Every structure is written in structure tokens, then in C-alpha cells.
Coordinates of C-alpha atoms and ligand atoms in Angstrom, one line a residue:
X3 CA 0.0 0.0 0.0
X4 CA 1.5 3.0 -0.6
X5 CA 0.4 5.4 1.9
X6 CA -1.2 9.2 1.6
X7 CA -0.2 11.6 3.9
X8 CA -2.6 13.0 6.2
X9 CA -3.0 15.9 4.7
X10 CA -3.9 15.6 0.8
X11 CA -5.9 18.4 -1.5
X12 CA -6.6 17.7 -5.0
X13 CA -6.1 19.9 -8.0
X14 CA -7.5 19.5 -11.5
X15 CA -5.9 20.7 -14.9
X16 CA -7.9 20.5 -17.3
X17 CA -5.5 21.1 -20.1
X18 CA -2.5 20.1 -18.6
X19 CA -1.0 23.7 -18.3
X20 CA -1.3 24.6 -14.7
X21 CA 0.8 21.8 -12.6
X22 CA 3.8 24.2 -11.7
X23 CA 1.2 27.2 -10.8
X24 CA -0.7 24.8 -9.3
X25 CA 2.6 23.1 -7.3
X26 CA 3.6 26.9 -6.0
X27 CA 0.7 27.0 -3.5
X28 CA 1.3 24.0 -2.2
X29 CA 5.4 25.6 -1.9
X30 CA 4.1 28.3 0.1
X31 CA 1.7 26.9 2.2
X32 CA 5.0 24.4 3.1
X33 CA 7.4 27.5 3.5
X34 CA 4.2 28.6 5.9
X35 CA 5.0 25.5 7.8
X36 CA 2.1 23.2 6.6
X37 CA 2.8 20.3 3.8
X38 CA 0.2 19.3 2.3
X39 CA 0.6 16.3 -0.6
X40 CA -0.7 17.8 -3.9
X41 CA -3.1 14.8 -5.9
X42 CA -3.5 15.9 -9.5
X43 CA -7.0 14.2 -10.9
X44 CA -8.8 13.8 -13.6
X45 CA -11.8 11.6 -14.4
X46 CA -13.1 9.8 -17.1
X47 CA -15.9 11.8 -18.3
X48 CA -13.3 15.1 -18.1
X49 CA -10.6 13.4 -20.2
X50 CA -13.6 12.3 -22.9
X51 CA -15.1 15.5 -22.7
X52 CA -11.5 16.7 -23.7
X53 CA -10.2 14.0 -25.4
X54 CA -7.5 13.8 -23.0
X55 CA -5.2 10.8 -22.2
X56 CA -4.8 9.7 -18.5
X57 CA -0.5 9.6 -19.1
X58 CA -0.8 13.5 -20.3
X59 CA -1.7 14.1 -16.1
X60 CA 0.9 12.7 -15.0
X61 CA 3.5 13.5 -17.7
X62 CA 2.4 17.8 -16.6
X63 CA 2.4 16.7 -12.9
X64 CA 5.8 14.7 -13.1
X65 CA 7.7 17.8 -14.7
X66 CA 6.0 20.0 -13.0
X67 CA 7.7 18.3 -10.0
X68 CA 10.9 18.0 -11.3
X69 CA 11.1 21.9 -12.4
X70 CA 10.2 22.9 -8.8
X71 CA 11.6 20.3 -7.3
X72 CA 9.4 19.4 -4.9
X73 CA 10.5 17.2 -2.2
X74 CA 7.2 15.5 -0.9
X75 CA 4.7 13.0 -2.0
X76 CA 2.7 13.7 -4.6
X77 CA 0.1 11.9 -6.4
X78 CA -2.1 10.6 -9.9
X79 CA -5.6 10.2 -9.2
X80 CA -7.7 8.4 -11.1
X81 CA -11.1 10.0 -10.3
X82 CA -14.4 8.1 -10.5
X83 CA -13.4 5.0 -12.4
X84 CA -15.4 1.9 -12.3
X85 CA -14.4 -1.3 -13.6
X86 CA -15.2 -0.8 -17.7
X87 CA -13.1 2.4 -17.8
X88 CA -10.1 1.7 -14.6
X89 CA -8.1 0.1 -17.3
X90 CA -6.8 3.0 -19.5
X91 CA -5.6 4.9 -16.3
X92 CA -3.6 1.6 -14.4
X93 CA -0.1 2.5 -16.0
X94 CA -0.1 6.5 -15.3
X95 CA -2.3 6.3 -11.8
X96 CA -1.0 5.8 -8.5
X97 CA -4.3 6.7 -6.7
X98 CA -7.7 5.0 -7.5
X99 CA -11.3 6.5 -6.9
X100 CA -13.9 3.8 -7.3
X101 CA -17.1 5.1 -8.0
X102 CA -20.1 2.8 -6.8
X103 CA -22.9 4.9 -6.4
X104 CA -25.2 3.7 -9.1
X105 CA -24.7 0.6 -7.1
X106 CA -25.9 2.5 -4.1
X107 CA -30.1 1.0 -3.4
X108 CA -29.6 -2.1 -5.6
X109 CA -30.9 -5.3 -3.1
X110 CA -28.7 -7.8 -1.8
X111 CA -29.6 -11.4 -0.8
X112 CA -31.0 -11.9 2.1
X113 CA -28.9 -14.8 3.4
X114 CA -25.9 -12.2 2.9
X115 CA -27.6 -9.9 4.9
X116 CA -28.6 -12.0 7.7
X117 CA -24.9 -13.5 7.8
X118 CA -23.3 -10.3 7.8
X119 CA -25.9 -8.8 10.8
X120 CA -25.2 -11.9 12.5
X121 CA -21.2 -11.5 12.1
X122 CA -21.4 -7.9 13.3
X123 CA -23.2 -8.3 16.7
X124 CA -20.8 -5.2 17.9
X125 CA -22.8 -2.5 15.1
X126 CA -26.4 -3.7 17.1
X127 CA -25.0 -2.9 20.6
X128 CA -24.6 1.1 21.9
X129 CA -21.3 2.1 20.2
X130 CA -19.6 5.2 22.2
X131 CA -17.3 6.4 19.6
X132 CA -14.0 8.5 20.4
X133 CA -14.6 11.8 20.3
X134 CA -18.8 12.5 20.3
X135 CA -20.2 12.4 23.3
X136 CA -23.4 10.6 21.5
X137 CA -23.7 7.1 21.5
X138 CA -24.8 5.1 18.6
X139 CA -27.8 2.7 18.8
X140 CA -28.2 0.5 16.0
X141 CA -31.1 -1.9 15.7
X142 CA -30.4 -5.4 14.5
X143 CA -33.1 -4.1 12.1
X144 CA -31.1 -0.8 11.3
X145 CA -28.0 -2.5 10.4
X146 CA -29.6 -5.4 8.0
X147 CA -31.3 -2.2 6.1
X148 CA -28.1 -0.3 5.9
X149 CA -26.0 -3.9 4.6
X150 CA -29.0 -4.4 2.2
X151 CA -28.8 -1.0 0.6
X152 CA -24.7 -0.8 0.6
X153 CA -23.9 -4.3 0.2
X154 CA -23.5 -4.9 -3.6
X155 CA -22.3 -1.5 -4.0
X156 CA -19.1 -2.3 -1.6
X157 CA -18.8 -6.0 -3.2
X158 CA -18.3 -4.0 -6.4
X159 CA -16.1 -1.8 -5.0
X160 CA -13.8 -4.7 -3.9
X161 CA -14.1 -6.2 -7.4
X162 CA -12.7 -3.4 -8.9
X163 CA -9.8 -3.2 -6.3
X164 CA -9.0 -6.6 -7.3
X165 CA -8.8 -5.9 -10.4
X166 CA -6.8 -3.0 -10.3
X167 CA -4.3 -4.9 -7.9
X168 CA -4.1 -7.2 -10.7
X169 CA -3.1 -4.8 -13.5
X170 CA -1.2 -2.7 -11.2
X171 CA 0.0 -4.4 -8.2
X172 CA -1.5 -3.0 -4.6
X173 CA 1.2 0.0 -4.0
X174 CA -1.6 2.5 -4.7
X175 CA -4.0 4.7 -2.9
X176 CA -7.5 3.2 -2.6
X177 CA -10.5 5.7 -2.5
X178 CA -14.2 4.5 -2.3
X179 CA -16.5 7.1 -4.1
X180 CA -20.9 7.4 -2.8
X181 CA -21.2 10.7 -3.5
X182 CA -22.8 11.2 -6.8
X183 CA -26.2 10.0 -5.5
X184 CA -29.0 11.9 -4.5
X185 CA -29.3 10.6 -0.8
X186 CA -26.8 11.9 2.1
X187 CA -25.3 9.0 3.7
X188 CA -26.0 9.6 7.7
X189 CA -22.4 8.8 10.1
X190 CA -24.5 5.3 11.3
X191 CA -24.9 4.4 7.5
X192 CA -20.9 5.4 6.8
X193 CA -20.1 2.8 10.0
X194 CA -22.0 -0.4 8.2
X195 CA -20.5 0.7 5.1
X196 CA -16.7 0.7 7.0
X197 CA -18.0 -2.9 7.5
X198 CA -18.4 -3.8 4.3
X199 CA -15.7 -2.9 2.5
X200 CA -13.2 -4.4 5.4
X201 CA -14.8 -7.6 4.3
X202 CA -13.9 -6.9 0.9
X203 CA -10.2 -6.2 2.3
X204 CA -10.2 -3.1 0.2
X205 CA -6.9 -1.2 1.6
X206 CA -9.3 1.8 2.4
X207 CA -7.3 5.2 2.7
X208 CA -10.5 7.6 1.5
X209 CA -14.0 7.9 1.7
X210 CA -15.6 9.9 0.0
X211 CA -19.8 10.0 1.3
X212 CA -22.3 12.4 0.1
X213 CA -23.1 14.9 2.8
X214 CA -25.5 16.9 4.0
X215 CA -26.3 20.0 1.9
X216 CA -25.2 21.0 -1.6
X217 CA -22.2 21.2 -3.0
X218 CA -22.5 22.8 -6.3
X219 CA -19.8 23.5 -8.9
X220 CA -17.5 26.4 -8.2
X221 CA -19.5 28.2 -5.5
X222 CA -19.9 27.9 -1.7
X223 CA -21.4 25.6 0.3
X224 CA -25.3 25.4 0.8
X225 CA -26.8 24.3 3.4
X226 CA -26.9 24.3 7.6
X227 CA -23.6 24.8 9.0
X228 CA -24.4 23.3 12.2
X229 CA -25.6 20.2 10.7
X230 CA -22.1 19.8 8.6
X231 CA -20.2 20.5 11.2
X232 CA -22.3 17.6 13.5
X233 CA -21.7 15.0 11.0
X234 CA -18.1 16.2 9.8
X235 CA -17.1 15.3 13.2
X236 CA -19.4 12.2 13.6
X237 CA -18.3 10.7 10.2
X238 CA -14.7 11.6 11.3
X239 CA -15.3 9.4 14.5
X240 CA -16.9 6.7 13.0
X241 CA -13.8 6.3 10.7
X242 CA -11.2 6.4 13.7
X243 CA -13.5 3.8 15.2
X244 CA -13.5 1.6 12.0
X245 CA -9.9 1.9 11.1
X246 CA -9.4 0.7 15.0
X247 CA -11.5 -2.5 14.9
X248 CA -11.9 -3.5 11.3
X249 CA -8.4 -3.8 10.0
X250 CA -9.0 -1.1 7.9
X251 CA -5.8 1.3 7.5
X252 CA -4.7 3.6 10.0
X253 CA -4.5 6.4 7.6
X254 CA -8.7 6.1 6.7
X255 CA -10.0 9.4 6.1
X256 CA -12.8 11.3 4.8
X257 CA -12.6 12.9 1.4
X258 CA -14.3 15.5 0.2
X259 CA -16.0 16.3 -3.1
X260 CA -16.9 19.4 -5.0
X261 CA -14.6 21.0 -2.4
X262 CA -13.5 23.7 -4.3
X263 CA -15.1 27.6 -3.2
X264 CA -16.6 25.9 -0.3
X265 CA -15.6 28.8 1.6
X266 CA -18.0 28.6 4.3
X267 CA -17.5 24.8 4.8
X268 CA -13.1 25.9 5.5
X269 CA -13.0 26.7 9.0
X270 CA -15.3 24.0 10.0
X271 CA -12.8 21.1 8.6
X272 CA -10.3 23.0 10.0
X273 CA -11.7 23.2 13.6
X274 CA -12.3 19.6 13.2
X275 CA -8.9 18.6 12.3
X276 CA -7.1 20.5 15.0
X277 CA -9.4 19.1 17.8
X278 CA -9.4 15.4 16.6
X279 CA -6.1 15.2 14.8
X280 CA -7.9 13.5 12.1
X281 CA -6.7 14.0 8.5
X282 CA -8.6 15.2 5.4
X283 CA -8.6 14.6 1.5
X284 CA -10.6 17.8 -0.4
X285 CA -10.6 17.4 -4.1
X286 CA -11.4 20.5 -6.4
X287 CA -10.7 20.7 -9.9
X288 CA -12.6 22.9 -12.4
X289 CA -12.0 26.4 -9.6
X290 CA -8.0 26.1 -11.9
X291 CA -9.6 26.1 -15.5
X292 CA -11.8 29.1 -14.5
X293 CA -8.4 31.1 -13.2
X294 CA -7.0 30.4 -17.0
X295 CA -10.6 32.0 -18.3
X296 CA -9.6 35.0 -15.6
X297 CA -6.2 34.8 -16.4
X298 CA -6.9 35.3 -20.5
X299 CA -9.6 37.6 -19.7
X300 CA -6.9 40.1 -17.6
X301 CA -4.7 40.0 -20.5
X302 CA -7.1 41.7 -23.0
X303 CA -6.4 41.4 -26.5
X304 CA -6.8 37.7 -27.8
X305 CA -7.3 36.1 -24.6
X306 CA -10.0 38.2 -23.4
X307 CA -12.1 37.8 -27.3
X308 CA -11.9 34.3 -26.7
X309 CA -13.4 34.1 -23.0
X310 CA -16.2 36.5 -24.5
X311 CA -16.7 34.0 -27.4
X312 CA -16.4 30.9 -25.1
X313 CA -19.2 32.6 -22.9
X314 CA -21.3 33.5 -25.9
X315 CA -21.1 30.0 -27.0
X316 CA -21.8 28.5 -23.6
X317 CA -24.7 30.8 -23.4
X318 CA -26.4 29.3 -26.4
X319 CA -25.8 26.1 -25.8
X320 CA -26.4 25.8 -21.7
X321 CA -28.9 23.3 -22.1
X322 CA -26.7 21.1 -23.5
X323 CA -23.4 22.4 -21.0
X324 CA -25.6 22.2 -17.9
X325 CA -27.5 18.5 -18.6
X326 CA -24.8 16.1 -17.4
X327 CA -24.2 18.5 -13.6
X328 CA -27.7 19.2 -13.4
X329 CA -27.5 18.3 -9.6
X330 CA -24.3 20.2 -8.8
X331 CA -25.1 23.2 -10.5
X332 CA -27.9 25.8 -9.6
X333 CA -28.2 28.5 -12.5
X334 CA -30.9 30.9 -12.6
X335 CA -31.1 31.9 -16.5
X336 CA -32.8 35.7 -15.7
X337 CA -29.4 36.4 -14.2
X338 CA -27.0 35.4 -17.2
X339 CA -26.0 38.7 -19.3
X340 CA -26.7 38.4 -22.7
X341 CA -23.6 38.1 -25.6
X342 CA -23.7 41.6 -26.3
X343 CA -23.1 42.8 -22.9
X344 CA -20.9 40.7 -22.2
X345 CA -18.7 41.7 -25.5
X346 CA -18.8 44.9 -24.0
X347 CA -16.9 44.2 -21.1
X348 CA -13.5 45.4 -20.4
X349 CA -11.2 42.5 -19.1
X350 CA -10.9 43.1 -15.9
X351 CA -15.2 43.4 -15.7
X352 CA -14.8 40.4 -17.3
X353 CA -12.3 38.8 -15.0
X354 CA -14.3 39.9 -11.9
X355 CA -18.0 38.6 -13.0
X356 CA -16.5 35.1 -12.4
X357 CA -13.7 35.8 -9.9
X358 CA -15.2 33.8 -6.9
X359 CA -14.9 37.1 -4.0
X360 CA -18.8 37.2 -3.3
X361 CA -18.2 40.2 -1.7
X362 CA -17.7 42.0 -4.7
X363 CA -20.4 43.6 -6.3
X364 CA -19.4 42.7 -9.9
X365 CA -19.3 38.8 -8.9
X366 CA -21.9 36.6 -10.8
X367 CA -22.4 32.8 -9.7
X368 CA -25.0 32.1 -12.8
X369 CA -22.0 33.4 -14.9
X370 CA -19.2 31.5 -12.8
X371 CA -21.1 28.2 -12.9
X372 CA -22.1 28.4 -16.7
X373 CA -18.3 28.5 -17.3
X374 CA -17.0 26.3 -14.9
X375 CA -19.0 23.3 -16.9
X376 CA -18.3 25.0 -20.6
X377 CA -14.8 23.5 -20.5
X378 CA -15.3 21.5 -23.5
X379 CA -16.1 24.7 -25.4
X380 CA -12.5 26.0 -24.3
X381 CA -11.5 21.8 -26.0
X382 CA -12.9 22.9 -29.1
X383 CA -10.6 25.2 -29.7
X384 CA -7.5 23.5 -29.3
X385 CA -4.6 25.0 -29.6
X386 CA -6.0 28.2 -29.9
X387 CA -6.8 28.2 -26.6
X388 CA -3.9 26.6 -25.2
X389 CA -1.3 29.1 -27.1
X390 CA -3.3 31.9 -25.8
X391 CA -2.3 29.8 -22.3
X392 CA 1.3 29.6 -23.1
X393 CA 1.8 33.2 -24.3
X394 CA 0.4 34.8 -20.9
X395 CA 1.7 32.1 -19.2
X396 CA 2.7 34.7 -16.4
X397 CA -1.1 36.6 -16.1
X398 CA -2.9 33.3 -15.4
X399 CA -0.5 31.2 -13.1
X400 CA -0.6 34.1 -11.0
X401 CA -4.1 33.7 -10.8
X402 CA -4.2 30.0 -10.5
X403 CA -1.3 30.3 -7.5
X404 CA -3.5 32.9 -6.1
X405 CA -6.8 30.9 -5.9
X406 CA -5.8 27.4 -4.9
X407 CA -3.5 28.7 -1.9
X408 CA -5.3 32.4 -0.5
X409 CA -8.9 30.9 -1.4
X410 CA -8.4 27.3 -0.7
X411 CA -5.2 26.0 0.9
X412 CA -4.4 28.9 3.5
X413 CA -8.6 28.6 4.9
X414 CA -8.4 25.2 5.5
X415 CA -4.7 24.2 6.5
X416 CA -3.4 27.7 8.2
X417 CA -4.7 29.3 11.3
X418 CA -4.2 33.0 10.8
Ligands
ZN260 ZN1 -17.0 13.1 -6.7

């Protein structure tokens, strides 16, 4: 197993430009005295969307590396596979998401069930976990329900880890993916789920639930901050208590998705972490693309026609953008400017519409989600777009370097 250091934050690049601007943050929040082990990933549906291969992620990430030399762990993800697309990504990955939660609700036998209830007599007695002052009381009744919804869903998950152990050998980083499902999965439910994948001696490291609340693309958190916080620290309990007794690994923590902009969501993780000690994964990946669409709107000229053209295109076509994140994205359509408007815009108006500081008047979330999901217009150009990248290389890492560490990095990890 190879093992992922406590603290881990993941960064996405879409078009493979951004590693070393990316990499900087993580430099300073290091020369701030906090390391933090930077996981670059990428998922299927984003390198098909781009037409993208898995090796080009590393390949950025690995010379990124090497320029900067940075001397920590550092990590390929990749993100959401399942077993008919894991293969491509087995040479180039080094960490493995295994997405399950279509899997999520389908029934499981009921002799399984009853045998796994029956082998789990500690999940039906009060279970005072470290940390909460609450105890746990799960009926025999409780638990079966939970195992019959989860089962299958974790029996996958450990047929996929198999397989991947096969192609790749087991000196990887094992994530277990239930977030893209519509029901929150409650701290009791995330215990009997512990469970099953222990039986399916999956070398857990990650798990990444669906919480409480909604975590939309590229903008804060929504929801009750009371509640998050309640089952933050619940679920980060329950997985102390299940890497204790289930043979799970020691380094078991939560993982967070959609974590990028979740401003408000910051100093609660990071309360938690310095009272329990526990660890945290948050992943983020489209917050860097929009930085290059800041970054090329700043520089005027070229860069800034083709973020107007990329939104006017978007614009026309955000039925078809918005359809596959229609449950992470909230965009109310009265509040999108129309092309001409936005043609009119100076860069920096531009640049400040989608620049994610709420506080400014200027800032528009309808605009700033639209874009955050029109990557695949910014494909379609090609090398148009990523020339304009290269030639104000300077302009947009700056932004990049500034978003992932002031807006992300320094909230959660750094007390100040
Ligand atoms: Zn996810």
C-alpha cells in the first residue's frame, strides 16, 4: 500500500498547463509550515469531454515536480473510475477512486444480509465512539437495512480493487467514491459501510460519502452549517473507530467532493482537524480552469475575445453544458447577461463577474457556474486556446497560485 499523507488536496488541470502554478501553492503553504501532498486528478468523463489521455496528467504533474523540485509525496488520481473504464488509467495512476454509487439501493440477498448482521453483533450494541459524546444505537433491524442497501455497492467496489491490484500491483492509494447519488449518507450508515468494504479487504485510505447539503460546482457551500459540522465530526469518529476495529488502514480518512469555493465549509474542517487530529482529503478541480478563463480575460487582447466567445457559445448552448451537472449546479437563466453585454466588457469586468470574492459587487455565480462546466467549449478550440495559455503564461498562473492557496489552501490548513 502506498500510503497518503494526512493531509492531501486535490487539483485538477484540465489542459494540462497549470501543474507548476498549481505546485507553487502548495510551496508556500509548506514555506508557511504546513505540507500538504498535492493529488492531481482527472476523471473519465473530463478526459472524454477533452479527449485527453490519462499519461498526459501525470506526464504535466511529473515535470511539474521535477522543475520545482518538490520534495514530498505527490500523487495521480484516477477520479471516479469503475471497472469498464479503470483500465486505460492503471499505467499513469497511482491513486484510485472507485465510484459505486449507481450501485448504491440495488438489493442484496438476504442470506448475505442476515450473515453479515449476524457476524457484526458489535454494530447492534450502543457504540460510544471516540470523540462525540453521543452514542450510537443501531437496531439489528437498522444495520440489516443499511447492509441491504450498501452491500452490492461495496462487493463492487472490492471487485474493482482486485482488479486493479491485478493490473497494477497494490502500491496504490484506494478511494471509495458514494457521492454522486442523491441521498446523504447519515455517520450510522458510513459505520456499516466501513464494515463492508473491510470484508472486501479493500486497503481503504479515502472515503468519499455524500453529505449533508449542496455542493455545487465552483461556489460555496449550501446548506446548515451546524448540521455539517455535527456529521463532519461524527463521520470523522466513525472512521477512527473503523480503522481501530476493522483492520482497515490507520490512515482512513474522509474525502471530500466538490470541495473547491466551499468557503464557508473551510473553518469547520479545519476546527475539526485540530481538535481530533484526524486527517482530510478535499478534491477541487474545475475552480484552476476558471483562473486560466480570468487569467486570458486580464490580458485583454486575444485572450480576453476568446473568454467572451467561449461565454457567448456556452450561453447558447447551456442546455446542453448544464445536462450532465444538473444536480451540482444551480443556474438561474434571468441572471445570465446576454452576448452583447458581455462583449462589451473590459477585461478586468470580465475577469471579476466570475472571480469567486462574493463580496464584490461585480461577482456573478450564474456566470461562474455556466463557465465552470463549458470546459469542453475552451476543447474545441484546441490550440487556440492553449497558445493563448502559453503566451500569458505569467497573467494566469498568477491567478491559479493565487486561488488554490489564499482561497483554498491557507482557509483550511493555516490558522491565521
Ligand atoms: Zn466526486
Amino acid at each position: 500500500m502506498k500510503l497518503l499523507p494526512r493531509l492531501s488536496f486535490g487539483v485538477g488541470d484540465r489542459f494540462a498547463h497549470e501543474a507548476e502554478a498549481q505546485l507553487a501553492a502548495f510551496e508556500r503553504l509548506a514555506a508557511a509550515g504546513v505540507v500538504v501532498a498535492p493529488v492531481w486528478n482527472k476523471s473519465n468523463r473530463e478526459h472524454s469531454f477533452i479527449g485527453s489521455e490519462p499519461a498526459s496528467v501525470r506526464a504535466a504533474a511529473a515535470a511539474a515536480v521535477a522543475t520545482r523540485k518538490w520534495p514530498h509525496p505527490w500523487f495521480i488520481d484516477a477520479d471516479h473510475i469503475r471497472l469498464e473504464t479503470v483500465d486505460r488509467f492503471l499505467e499513469s495512476s497511482d491513486f484510485f477512486t472507485i465510484d459505486v454509487a449507481d450501485s448504491i439501493g440495488k438489493q442484496a440477498p438476504d442470506a448475505d444480509v442476515k450473515a453479515f448482521v449476524s457476524g457484526h453483533a458489535e454494530l447492534g450494541k450502543p457504540i460510544a465512539l471516540p470523540g462525540i459524546t453521543k452514542v450510537f444505537r443501531l437496531s439489528e433491524d437498522a444495520v440489516a437495512r443499511i447492509a441491504r442497501k450498501y452491500m452490492l455497492a461495496c462487493r463492487e467496489a472490492g471487485a474493482i480493487w482486485r482488479h486493479i491490484r491485478k493490473g497494477r500491483g497494490d502500491d496504490v492509494v484506494v478511494e471509495v467514491s458514494m457521492d454522486e447519488t442523491d441521498e446523504p449518507q447519515t455517520p450510522p450508515e458510513l459505520l456499516v459501510i466501513l464494515a463492508l468494504l473491510a470484508e472486501e479487504r479493500i486497503p481503504l485510505q479515502t472515503i468519499a460519502p455524500k453529505f449533508t447539503g449542496r455542493f455545487n460546482k465552483g461556489v460555496d457551500y449550501v446548506g446548515d452549517l451546524a448540521q455539517f459540522e455535527q456529521e463532519f465530526s461524527d463521520d470523522v469518529a466513525v472512521c477512527a473507530f473503523a480503522a481501530r476495529n476493522y483492520g482497515l488502514p490507520e490512515s482512513l480518512k474522509l474525502s471530500v467532493h466538490s470541495g473547491s469555493d466551499k468557503f464557508s465549509l473551510y473553518p469547520v474542517i479545519r476546527r475539526t482537524l485540530a481538535r481530533t487530529g484526524a486527517g482530510v482529503h478535499l478534491k477541487t478541480a474545475g475552480t484552476t480552469w476558471l483562473e486560466e478563463v480570468i487569467g486570458l480575460a486580464e490580458a485583454g487582447g486575444d485572450g480576453l475575445a476568446l473568454a467572451q466567445e467561449i461565454y457567448a457559445y456556452a450561453l447558447d448552448h447551456v442546455d446542453e453544458l448544464c445536462a450532465p451537472y444538473a444536480t451540482v449546479i444551480d443556474i438561474d437563466r434571468a441572471k445570465l447577461p446576454t452576448a452583447a453585454e458581455v462583449y462589451g466588457w473590459s477585461g478586468s469586468r470580465f475577469a471579476a463577474a466570475i472571480r469567486h470574492v462574493p463580496t464584490n459587487p461585480a461577482f456573478n455565480p450564474h456566470v461562474r457556474q455556466l463557465l465552470h462546466v463549458a470546459f469542453k467549449v475552451a476543447a474545441k478550440h484546441g490550440s487556440r486556446y492553449t497558445d493563448l495559455l502559453a503566451a500569458n503564461r505569467e497573467i494566469v498562473a498568477r491567478q491559479v497560485t493565487e486561488n488554490i492557496f489564499e482561497r483554498h489552501l491557507a482557509p483550511l490548513f493555516l490558522s491565521r
